[in-house]
Structures are given as C-alpha cells and as structure tokens.
PDB file of C-alpha atoms and ligand atoms in Angstrom:
ATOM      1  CA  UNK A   1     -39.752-113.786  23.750  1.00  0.00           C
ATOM      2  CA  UNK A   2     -37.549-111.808  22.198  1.00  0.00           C
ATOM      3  CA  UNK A   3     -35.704-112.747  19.092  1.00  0.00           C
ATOM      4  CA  UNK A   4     -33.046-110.906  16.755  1.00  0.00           C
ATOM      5  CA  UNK A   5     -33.731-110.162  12.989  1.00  0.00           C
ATOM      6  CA  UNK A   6     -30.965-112.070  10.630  1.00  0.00           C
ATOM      7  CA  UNK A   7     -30.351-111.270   7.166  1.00  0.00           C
ATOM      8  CA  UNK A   8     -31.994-113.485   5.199  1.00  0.00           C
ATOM      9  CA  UNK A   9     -28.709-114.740   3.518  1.00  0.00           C
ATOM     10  CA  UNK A  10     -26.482-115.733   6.262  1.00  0.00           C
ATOM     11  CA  UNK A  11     -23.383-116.558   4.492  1.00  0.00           C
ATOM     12  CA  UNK A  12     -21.805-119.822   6.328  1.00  0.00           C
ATOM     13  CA  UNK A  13     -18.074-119.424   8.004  1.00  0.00           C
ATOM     14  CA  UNK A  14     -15.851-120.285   4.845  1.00  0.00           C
ATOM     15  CA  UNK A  15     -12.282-119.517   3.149  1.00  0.00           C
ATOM     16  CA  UNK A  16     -13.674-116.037   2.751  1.00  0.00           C
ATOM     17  CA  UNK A  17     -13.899-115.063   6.289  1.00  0.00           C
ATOM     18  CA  UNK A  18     -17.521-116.329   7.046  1.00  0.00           C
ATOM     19  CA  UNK A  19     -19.087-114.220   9.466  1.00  0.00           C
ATOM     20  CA  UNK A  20     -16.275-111.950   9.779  1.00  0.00           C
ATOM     21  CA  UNK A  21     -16.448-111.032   5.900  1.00  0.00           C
ATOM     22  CA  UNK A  22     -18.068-107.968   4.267  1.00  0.00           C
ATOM     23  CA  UNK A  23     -19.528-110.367   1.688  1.00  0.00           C
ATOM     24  CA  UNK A  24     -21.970-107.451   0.435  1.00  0.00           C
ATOM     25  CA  UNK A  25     -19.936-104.387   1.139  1.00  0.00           C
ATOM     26  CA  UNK A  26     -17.305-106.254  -0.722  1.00  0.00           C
ATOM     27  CA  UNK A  27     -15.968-104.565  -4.083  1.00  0.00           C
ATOM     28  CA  UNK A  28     -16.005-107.705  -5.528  1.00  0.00           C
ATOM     29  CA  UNK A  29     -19.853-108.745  -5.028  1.00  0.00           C
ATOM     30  CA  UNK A  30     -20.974-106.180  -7.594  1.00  0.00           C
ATOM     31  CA  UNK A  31     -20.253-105.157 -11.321  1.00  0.00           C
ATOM     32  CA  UNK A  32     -19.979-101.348 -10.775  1.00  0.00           C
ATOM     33  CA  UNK A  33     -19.000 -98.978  -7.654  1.00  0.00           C
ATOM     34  CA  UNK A  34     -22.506 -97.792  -5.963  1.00  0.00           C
ATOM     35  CA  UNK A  35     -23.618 -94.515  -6.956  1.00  0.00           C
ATOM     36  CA  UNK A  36     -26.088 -92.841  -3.862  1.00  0.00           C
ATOM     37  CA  UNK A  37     -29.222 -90.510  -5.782  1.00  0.00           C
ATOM     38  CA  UNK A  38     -29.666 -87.547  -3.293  1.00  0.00           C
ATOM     39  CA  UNK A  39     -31.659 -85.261  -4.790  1.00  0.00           C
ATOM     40  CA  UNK A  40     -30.198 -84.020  -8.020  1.00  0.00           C
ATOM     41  CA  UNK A  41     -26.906 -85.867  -7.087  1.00  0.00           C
ATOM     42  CA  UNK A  42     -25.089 -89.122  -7.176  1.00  0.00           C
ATOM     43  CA  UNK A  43     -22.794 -89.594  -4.555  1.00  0.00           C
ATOM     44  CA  UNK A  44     -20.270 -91.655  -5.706  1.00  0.00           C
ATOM     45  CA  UNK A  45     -20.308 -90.753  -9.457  1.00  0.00           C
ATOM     46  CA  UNK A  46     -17.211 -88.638 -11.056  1.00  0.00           C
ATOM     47  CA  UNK A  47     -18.939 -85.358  -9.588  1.00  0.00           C
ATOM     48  CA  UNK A  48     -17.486 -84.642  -5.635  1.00  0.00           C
ATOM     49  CA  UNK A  49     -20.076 -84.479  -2.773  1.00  0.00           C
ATOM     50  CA  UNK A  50     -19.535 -81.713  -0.836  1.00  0.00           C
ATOM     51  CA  UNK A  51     -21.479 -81.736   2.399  1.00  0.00           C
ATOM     52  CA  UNK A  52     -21.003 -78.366   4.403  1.00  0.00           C
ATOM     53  CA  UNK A  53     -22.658 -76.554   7.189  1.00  0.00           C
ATOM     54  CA  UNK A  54     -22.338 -75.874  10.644  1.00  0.00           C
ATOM     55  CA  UNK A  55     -21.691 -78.659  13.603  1.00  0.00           C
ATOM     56  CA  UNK A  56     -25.023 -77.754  15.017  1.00  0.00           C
ATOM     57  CA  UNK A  57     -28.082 -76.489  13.996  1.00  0.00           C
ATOM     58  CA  UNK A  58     -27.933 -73.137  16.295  1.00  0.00           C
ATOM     59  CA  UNK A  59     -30.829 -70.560  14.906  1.00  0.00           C
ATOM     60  CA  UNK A  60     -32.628 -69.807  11.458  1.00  0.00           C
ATOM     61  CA  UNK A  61     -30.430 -67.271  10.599  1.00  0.00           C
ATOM     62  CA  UNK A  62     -27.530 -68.978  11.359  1.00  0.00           C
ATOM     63  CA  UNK A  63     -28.374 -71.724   9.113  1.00  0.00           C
ATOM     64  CA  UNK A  64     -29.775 -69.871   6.349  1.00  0.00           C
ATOM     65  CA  UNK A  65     -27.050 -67.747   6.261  1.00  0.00           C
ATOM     66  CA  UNK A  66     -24.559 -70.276   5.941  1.00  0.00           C
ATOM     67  CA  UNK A  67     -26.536 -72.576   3.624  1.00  0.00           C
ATOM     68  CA  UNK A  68     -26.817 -69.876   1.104  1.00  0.00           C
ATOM     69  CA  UNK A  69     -22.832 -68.888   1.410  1.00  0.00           C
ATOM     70  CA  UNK A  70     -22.121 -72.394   1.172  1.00  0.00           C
ATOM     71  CA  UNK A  71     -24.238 -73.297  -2.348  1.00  0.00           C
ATOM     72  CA  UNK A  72     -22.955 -69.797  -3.844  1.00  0.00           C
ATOM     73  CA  UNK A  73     -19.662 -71.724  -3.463  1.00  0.00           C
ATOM     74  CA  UNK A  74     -20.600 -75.385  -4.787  1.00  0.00           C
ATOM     75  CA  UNK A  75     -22.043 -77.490  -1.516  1.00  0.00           C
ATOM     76  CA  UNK A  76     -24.350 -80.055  -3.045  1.00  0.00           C
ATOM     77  CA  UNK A  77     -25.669 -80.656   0.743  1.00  0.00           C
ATOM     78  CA  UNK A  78     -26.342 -78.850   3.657  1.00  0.00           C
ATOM     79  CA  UNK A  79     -24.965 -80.903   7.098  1.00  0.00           C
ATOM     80  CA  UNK A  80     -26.263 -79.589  10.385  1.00  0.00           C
ATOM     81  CA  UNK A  81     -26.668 -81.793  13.769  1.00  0.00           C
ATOM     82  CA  UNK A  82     -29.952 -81.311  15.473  1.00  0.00           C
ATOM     83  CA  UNK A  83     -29.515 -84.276  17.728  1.00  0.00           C
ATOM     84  CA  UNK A  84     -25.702 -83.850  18.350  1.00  0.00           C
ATOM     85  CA  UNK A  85     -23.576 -86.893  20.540  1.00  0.00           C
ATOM     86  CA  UNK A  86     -21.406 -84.622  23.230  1.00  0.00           C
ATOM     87  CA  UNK A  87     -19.280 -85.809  25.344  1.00  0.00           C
ATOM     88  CA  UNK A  88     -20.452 -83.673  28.626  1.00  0.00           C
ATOM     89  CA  UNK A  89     -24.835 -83.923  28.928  1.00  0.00           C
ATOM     90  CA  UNK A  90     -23.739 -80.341  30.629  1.00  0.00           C
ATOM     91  CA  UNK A  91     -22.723 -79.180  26.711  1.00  0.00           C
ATOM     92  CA  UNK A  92     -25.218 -78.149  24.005  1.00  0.00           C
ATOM     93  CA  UNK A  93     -26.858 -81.405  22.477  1.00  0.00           C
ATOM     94  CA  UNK A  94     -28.812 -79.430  20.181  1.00  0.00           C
ATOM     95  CA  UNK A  95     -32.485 -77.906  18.790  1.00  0.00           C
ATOM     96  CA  UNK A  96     -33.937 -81.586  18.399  1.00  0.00           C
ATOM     97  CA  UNK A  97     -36.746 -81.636  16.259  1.00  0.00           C
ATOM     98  CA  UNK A  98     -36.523 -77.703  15.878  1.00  0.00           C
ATOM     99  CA  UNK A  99     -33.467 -77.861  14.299  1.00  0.00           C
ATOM    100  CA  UNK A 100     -35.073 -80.541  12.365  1.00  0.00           C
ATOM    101  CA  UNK A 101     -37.059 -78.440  11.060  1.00  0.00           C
ATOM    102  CA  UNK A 102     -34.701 -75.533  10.260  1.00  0.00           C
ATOM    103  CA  UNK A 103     -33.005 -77.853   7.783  1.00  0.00           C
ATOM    104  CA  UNK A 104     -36.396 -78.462   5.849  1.00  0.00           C
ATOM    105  CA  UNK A 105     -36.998 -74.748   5.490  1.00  0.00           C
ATOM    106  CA  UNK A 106     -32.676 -74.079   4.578  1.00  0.00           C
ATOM    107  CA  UNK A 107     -33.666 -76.544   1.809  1.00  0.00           C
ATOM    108  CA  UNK A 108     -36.821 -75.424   0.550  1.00  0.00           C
ATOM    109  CA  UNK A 109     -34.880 -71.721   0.713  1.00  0.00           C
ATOM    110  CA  UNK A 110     -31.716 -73.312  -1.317  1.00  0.00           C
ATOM    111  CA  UNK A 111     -32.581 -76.372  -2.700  1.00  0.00           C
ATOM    112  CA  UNK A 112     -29.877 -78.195  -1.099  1.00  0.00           C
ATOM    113  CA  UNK A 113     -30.552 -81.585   0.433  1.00  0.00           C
ATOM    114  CA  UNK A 114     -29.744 -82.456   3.976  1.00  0.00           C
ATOM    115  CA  UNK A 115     -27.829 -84.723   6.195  1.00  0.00           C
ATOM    116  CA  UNK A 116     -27.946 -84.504   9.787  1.00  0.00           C
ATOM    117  CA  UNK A 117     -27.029 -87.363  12.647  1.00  0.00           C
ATOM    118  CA  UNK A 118     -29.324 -89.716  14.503  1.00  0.00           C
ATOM    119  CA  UNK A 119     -28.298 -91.115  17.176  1.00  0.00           C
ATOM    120  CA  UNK A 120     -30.673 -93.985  18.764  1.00  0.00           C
ATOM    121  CA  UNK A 121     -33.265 -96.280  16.846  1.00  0.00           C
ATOM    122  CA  UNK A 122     -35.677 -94.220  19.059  1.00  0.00           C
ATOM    123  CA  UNK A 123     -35.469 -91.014  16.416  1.00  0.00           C
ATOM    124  CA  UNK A 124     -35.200 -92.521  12.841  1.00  0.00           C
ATOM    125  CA  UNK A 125     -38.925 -92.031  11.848  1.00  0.00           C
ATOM    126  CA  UNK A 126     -38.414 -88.320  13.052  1.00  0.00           C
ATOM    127  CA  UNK A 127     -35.501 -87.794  11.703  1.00  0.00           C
ATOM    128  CA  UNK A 128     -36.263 -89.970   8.102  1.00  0.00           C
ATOM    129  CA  UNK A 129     -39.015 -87.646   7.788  1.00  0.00           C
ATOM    130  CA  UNK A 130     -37.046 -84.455   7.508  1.00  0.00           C
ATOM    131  CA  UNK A 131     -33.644 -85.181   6.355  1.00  0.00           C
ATOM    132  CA  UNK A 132     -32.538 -86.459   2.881  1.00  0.00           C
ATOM    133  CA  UNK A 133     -29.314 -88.695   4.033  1.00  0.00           C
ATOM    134  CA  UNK A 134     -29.179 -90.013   7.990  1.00  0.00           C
ATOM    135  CA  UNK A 135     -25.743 -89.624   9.366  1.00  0.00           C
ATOM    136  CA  UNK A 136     -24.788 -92.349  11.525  1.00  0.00           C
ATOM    137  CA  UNK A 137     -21.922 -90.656  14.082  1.00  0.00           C
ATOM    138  CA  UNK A 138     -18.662 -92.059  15.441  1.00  0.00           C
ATOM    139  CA  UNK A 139     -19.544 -92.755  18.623  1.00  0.00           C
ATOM    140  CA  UNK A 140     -22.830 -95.225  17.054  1.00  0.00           C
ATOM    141  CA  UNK A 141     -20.359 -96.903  14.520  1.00  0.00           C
ATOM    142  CA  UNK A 142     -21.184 -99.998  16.396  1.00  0.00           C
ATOM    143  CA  UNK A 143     -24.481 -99.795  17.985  1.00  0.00           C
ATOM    144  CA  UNK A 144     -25.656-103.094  15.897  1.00  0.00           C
ATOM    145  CA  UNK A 145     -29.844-101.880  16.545  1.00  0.00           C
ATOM    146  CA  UNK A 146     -29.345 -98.760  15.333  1.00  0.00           C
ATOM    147  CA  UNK A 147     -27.860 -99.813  12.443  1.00  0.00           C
ATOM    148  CA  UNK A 148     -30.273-102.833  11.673  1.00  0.00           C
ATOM    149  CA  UNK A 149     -33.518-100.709  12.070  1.00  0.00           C
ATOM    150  CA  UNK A 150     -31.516 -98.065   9.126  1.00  0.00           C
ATOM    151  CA  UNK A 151     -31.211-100.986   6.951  1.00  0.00           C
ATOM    152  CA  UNK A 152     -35.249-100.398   7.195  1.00  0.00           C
ATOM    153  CA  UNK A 153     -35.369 -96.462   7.415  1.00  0.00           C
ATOM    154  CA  UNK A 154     -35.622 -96.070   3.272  1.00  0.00           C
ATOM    155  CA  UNK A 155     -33.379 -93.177   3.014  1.00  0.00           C
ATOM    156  CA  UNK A 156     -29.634 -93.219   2.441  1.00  0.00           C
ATOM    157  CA  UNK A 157     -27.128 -93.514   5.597  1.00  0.00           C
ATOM    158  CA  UNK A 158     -23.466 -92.367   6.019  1.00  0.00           C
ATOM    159  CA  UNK A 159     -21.723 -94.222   7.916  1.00  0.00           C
ATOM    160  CA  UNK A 160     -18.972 -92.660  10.011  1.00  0.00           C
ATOM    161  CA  UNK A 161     -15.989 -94.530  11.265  1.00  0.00           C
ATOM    162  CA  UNK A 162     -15.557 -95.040  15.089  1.00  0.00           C
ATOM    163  CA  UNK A 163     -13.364 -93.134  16.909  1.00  0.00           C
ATOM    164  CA  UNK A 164     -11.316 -96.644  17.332  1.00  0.00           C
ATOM    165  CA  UNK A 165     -12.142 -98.913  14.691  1.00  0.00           C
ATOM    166  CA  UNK A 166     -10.494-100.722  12.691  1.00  0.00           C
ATOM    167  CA  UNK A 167     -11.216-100.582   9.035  1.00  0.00           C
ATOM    168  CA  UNK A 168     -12.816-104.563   8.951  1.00  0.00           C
ATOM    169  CA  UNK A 169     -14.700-103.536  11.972  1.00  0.00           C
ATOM    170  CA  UNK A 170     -15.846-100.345   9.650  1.00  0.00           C
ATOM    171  CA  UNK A 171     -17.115-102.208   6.769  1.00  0.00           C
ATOM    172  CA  UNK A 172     -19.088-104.999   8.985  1.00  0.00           C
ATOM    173  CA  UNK A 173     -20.816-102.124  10.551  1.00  0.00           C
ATOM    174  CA  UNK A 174     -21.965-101.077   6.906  1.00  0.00           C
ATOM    175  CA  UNK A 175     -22.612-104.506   6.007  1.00  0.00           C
ATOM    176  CA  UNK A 176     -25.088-104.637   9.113  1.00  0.00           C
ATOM    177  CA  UNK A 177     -27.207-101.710   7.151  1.00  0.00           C
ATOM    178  CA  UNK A 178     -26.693-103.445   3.784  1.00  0.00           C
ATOM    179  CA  UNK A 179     -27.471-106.743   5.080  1.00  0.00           C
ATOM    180  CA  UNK A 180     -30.746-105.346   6.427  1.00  0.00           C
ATOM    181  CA  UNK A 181     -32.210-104.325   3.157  1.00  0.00           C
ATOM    182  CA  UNK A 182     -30.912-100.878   2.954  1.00  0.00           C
ATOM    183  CA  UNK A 183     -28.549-100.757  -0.288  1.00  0.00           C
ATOM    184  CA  UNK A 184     -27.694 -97.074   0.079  1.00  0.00           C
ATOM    185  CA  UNK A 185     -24.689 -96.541   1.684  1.00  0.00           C
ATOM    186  CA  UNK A 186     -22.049 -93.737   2.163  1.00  0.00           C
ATOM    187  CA  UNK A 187     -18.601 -94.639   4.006  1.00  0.00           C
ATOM    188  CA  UNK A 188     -17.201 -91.397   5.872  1.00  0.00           C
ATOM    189  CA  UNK A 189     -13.582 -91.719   6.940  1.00  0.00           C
ATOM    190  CA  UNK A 190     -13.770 -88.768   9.920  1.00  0.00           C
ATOM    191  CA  UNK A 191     -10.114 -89.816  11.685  1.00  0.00           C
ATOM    192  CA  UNK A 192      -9.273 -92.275  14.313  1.00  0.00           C
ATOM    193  CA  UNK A 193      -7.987 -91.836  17.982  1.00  0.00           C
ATOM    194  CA  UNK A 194      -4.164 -91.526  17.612  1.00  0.00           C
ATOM    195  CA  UNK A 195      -1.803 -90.619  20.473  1.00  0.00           C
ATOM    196  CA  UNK A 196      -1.039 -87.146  19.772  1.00  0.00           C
ATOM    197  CA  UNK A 197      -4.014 -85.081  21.052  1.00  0.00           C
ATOM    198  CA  UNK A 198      -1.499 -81.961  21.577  1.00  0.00           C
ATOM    199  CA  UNK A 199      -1.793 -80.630  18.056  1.00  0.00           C
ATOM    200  CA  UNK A 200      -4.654 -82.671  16.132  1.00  0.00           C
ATOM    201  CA  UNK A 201      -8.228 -84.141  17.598  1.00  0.00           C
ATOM    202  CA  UNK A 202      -7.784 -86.597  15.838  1.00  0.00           C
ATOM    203  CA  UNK A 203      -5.460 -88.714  13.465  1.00  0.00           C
ATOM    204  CA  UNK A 204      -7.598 -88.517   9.658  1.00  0.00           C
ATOM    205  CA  UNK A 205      -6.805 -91.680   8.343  1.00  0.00           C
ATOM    206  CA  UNK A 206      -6.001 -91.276   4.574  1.00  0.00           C
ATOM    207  CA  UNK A 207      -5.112 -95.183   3.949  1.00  0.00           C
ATOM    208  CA  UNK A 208      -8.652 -95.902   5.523  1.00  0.00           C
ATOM    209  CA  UNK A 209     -10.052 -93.918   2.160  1.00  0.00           C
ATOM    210  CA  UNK A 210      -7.885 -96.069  -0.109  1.00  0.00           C
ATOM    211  CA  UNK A 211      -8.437 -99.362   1.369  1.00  0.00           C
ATOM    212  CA  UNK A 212     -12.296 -98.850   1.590  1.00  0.00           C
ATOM    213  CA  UNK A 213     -12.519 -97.615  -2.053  1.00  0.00           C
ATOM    214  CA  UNK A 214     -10.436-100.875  -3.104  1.00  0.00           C
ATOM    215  CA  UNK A 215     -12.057-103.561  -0.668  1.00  0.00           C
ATOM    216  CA  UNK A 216     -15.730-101.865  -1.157  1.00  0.00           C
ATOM    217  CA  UNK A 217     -17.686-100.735  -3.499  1.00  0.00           C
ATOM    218  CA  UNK A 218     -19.497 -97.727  -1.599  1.00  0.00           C
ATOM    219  CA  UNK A 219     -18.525 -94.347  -2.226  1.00  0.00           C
ATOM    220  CA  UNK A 220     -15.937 -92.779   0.634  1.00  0.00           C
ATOM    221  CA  UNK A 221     -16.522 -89.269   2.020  1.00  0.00           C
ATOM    222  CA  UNK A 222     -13.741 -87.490   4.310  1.00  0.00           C
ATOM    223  CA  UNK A 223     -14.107 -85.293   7.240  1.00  0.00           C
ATOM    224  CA  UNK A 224     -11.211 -83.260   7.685  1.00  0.00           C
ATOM    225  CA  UNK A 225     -13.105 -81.106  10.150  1.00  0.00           C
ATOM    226  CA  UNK A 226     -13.460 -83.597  12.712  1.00  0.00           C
ATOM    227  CA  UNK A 227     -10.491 -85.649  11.633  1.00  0.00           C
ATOM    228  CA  UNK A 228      -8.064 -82.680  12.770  1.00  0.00           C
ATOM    229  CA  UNK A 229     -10.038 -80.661  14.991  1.00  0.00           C
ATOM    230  CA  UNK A 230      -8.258 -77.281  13.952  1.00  0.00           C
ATOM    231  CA  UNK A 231      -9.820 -74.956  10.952  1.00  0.00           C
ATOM    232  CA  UNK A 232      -5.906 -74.596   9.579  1.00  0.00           C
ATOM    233  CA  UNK A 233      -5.311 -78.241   8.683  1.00  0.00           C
ATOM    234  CA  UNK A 234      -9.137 -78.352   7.017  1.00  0.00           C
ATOM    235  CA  UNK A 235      -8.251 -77.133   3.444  1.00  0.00           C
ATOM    236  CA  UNK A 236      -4.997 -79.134   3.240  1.00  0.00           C
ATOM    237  CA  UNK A 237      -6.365 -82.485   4.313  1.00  0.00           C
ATOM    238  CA  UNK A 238      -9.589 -81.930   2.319  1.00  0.00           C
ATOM    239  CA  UNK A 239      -7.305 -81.393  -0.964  1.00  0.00           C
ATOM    240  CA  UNK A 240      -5.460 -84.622   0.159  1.00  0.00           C
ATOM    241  CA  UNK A 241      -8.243 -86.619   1.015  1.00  0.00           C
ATOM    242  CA  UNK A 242      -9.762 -85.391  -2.828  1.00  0.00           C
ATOM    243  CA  UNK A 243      -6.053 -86.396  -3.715  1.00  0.00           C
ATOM    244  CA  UNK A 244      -6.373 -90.040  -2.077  1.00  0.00           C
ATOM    245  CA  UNK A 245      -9.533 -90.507  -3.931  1.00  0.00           C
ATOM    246  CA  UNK A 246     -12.378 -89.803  -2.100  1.00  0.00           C
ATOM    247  CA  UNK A 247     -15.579 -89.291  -3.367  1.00  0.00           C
ATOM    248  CA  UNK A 248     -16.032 -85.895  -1.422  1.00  0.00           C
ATOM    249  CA  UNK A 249     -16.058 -84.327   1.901  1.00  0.00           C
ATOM    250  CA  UNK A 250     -17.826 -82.808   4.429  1.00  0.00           C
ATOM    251  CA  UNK A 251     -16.788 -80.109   6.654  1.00  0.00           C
ATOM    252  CA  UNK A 252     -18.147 -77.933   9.250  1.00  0.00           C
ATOM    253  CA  UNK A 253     -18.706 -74.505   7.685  1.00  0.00           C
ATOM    254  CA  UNK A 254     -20.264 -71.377  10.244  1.00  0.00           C
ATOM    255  CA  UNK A 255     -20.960 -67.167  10.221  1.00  0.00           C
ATOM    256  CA  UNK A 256     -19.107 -66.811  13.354  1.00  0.00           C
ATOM    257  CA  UNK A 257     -16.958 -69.978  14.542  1.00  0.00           C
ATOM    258  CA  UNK A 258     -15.585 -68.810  17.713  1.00  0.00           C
ATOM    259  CA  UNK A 259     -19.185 -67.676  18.815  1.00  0.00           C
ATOM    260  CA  UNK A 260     -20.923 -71.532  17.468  1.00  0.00           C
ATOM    261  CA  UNK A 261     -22.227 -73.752  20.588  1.00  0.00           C
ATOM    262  CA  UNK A 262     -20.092 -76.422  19.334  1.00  0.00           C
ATOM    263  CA  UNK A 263     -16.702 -77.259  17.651  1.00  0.00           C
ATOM    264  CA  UNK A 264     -15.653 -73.685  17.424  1.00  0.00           C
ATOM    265  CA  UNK A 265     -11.749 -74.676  16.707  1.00  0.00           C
ATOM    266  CA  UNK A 266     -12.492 -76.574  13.927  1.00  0.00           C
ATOM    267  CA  UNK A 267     -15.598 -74.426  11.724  1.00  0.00           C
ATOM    268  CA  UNK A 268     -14.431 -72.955   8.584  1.00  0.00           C
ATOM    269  CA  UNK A 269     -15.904 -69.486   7.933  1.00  0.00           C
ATOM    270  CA  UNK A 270     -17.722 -68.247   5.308  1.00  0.00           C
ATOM    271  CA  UNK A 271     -15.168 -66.871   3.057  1.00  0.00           C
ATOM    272  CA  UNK A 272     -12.568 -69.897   4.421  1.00  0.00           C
ATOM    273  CA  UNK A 273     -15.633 -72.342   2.177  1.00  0.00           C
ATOM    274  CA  UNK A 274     -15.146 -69.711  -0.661  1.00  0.00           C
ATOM    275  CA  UNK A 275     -11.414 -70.961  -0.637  1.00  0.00           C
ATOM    276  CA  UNK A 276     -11.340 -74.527   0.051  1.00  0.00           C
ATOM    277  CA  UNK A 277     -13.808 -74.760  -2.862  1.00  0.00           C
ATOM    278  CA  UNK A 278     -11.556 -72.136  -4.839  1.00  0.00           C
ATOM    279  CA  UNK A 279      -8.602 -74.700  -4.274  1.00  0.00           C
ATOM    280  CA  UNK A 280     -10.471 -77.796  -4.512  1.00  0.00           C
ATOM    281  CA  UNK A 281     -11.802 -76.917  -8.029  1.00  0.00           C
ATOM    282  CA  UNK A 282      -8.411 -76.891  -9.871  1.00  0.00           C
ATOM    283  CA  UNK A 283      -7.397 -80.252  -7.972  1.00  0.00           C
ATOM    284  CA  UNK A 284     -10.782 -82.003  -9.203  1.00  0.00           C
ATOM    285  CA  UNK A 285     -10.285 -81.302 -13.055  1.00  0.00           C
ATOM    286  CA  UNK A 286      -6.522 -82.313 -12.515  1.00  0.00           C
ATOM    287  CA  UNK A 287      -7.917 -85.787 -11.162  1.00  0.00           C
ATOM    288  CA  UNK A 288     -10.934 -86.299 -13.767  1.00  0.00           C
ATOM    289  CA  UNK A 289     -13.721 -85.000 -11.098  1.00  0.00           C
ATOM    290  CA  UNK A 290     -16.094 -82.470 -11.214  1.00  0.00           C
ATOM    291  CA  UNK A 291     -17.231 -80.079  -8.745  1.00  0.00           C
ATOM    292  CA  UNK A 292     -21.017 -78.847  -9.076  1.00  0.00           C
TER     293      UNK A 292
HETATM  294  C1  PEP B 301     -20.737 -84.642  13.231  1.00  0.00           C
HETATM  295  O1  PEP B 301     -20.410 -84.791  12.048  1.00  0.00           O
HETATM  296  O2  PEP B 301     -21.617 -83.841  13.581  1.00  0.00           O
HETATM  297  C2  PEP B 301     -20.067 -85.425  14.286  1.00  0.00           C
HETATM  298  C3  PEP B 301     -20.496 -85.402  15.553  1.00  0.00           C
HETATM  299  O3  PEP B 301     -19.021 -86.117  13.855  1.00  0.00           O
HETATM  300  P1  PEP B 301     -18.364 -87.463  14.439  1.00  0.00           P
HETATM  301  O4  PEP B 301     -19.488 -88.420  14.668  1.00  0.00           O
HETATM  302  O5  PEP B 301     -17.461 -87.877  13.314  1.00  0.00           O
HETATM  303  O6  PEP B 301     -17.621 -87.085  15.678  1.00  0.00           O
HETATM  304 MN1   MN B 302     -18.820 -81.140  15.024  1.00  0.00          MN
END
C-alpha cells in the first residue's frame, strides 16, 4: 500500500489558517531572517546574490566563456539549465547530465558555485551530486513530490514562483520543502502570467518581493530575465527589484544571445553583465548592500 509522508508536526486547522498557513515559512516563527551558506556566500545576508549565466547549458566554451565574464564582473553563482522545462518536446531540452557536468568543470575553472533546475523527483540524486543550489522551475512550483523528496535532497533549493500563483500558494509550496526537513530555502519571484503578452513575457511582480520578505523569513531573489522576456527591460527591473528589496537576482547572461538554443530575446550579453553590475553597484551602497 501506498502511503504519503507528513511532516511530523502537522499543525491543526486554527485562527492562524491551519492547513492553509505557512506556519514555518512564516517571518514570525523565527528570531532572525534565514541566511542560505553557498559556498563562500550567504544568500540572504546584506551582500546581493547574483546568479548569472546562460538559459541553457549549450557547449564548454560557451559556458566557460561566460562564467569567467560573468565573475570578472561580480556573479557569486553560475546558473545554467541542463535539464531545461520547454514548452514544445520539438525545442532544445538540454545536455542532461553533460551539461551537468560542464557546470562542475565552469566551477572548478572559476570557483563559482552552481544552480541549475531539476525538474522531476526522478533526477535529484543526479543533479544533488553536481550542483551547489537545485532550482525548482515555474512550471514545478506545485508538483507536491518533487518538492517533498527536496525537503530530503541536503542541498539548498530555490524556489521559483508559478507562472499563476498566487503569493499564499507560493509560500505553501516552500513550506512543503521546509516542512520536509530541508531548512534551506531561496524564494525567486520570476513574474506571473499577466494579460499583456504583446510587449512583456511576463508581468515581474515587484509587490510579490515585498510581501514575501515581510510575511517570510527566506531570502527573495528576482528574475527580471524571465519576468520580462526582453534583454531591454533586464537592467531596469533588476535595479528595481534591488530597489524593492530583494536579496539579489538572477539573470540569463550569454556570448552570443541571438545564436543561444534558448531564450535568445531575453540573454544579456557579455558586456550588457559588465553594465547591469556597473549600475547595480552604486544602487547597493545607496541601500546598505554590498555587491561581491
Ligand atoms: C530558468 O530559470 O531556467 C527557467 C526555466 O525559468 P522559469 O522556471 O522561471 O521559467
Ligand atoms: Mn530561460
């Protein structure tokens, strides 16, 4: 027979919400906002994350090339898909465990850790051996297995935001991961689903960031690459998502972005890092952060 796993504490329906309550993910459950150790860095902490590389892992040389451009310039982790979510099976769903493995060597080359997405329960002992933070994707938000085996995967997860969730819905996913025995977790606010798809992807949801750093304690990332879908509007909403108070961002970063296999609109270039950094540096010290 099977039977599903419960967290050991269920917390009874009450004035709080019962079931329907983030009772872990709440801000109010701990002391202190979570810090997240990756490597030499705390996610979280009054130093920005900044989590940059290309949408997919594509070649060795791609990804060295654009892991060393992107450290020169302050990254403090490499991102890269190797198992990427795609709408069409007909599109490129990336290198697999190849591309695994070209993240390991990028950060024995740079140092930089690495984040990359897994997608089904079926690949998080592959991927948990290779990668330094496990990137649960949009479209997974709620797949409730997935998320209960990475409360068990020992490594940190960020947690994107669906494509149509709402922000309670958000946090309860988390909680699923925290409530599972996995304490390390990384909110990523990566925009919602709105009804102009004319102009923008998607609609980056900047009250999202301030809501989750006030009802939770975890530490909020923003992804103005996919949350616009359109390279121009990447520097401006990363300085306003740094603005809102987010804890850092990541964004797609690659040599040759109308040549990548994936999200070519919406890749920063090389020197396009060089400036986002260039402008987010000045912001940061304004608002008491520090960028690597
Ligand atoms: C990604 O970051 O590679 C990605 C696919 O993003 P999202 O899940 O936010 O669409
Ligand atoms: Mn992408």
């Amino acid at each position: 027979m099977v039977t599903l796993t419960q967290p050991a504490a269920l917390v009874p329906p009450g004035p709080n919400g019962g079931g329907k309550h983030y009772h872990r993910a709440d801000r109010r459950a701990v002391a202190a906002a979570t810090t997240v150790r990756v490597g030499p860095h705390l996610i979280g902490g009054t130093a920005l994350s900044i989590m940059a590389g290309p949408c997919s892992v594509e070649s060795a040389e791609q990804l060295l090339a654009t892991a060393r451009s992107v450290k020169a310039a302050g990254a403090t982790l490499l991102r890269g898909g190797a198992f990427k979510p795609r709408t069409s099976p007909y599109e490129f769903r990336g290198l697999g465990e190849e591309g695994l493995r070209l993240l390991a060597d990028a950060r024995a080359a740079t140092g930089l850790p690495v984040i990359t997405e897994v997608m089904s329960e079926r690949d998080i002992d592959l991927i948990a051996r290779y990668a330094d933070v496990l990137q649960v994707g949009a479209r997974n938000m709620s797949d409730f297995a997935l998320l209960e085996e990475l409360g068990r995967c020992g490594k940190p997860v960020m947690l994107k935001r669906g494509l149509q969730a709402t922000i309670r819905e958000w946090l309860l996913a988390a909680e699923y991961i925290l409530a599972h025995g996995n304490s390390d977790v990384i909110l990523c606010e990566r925009g919602v689903r709105g009804f102009d798809n004319e102009f923008t992807r998607n609609t980056l949801d900047l009250n999202a960031v301030v809501v989750a750093k006030t009802e939770s304690h975890l530490p909020v990332i923003v992804d103005p690459s996919h949350g616009t879908g359109r390279v121009d509007l990447v520097i401006p909403m990363a300085r306003a998502a740094i603005a809102a108070g987010a804890d850092g961002i990541m964004v797609e970063v690659h040599p040759d972005p109308p040549n990548a296999l994936s999200d070519q609109k919406q890749q920063l270039d090389l020197p396009g890092f060089d400036r986002l950094m260039a402008e987010l540096r000045p912001l940061a010290a304004l608002l008491g952060r520090t960028i690597w």
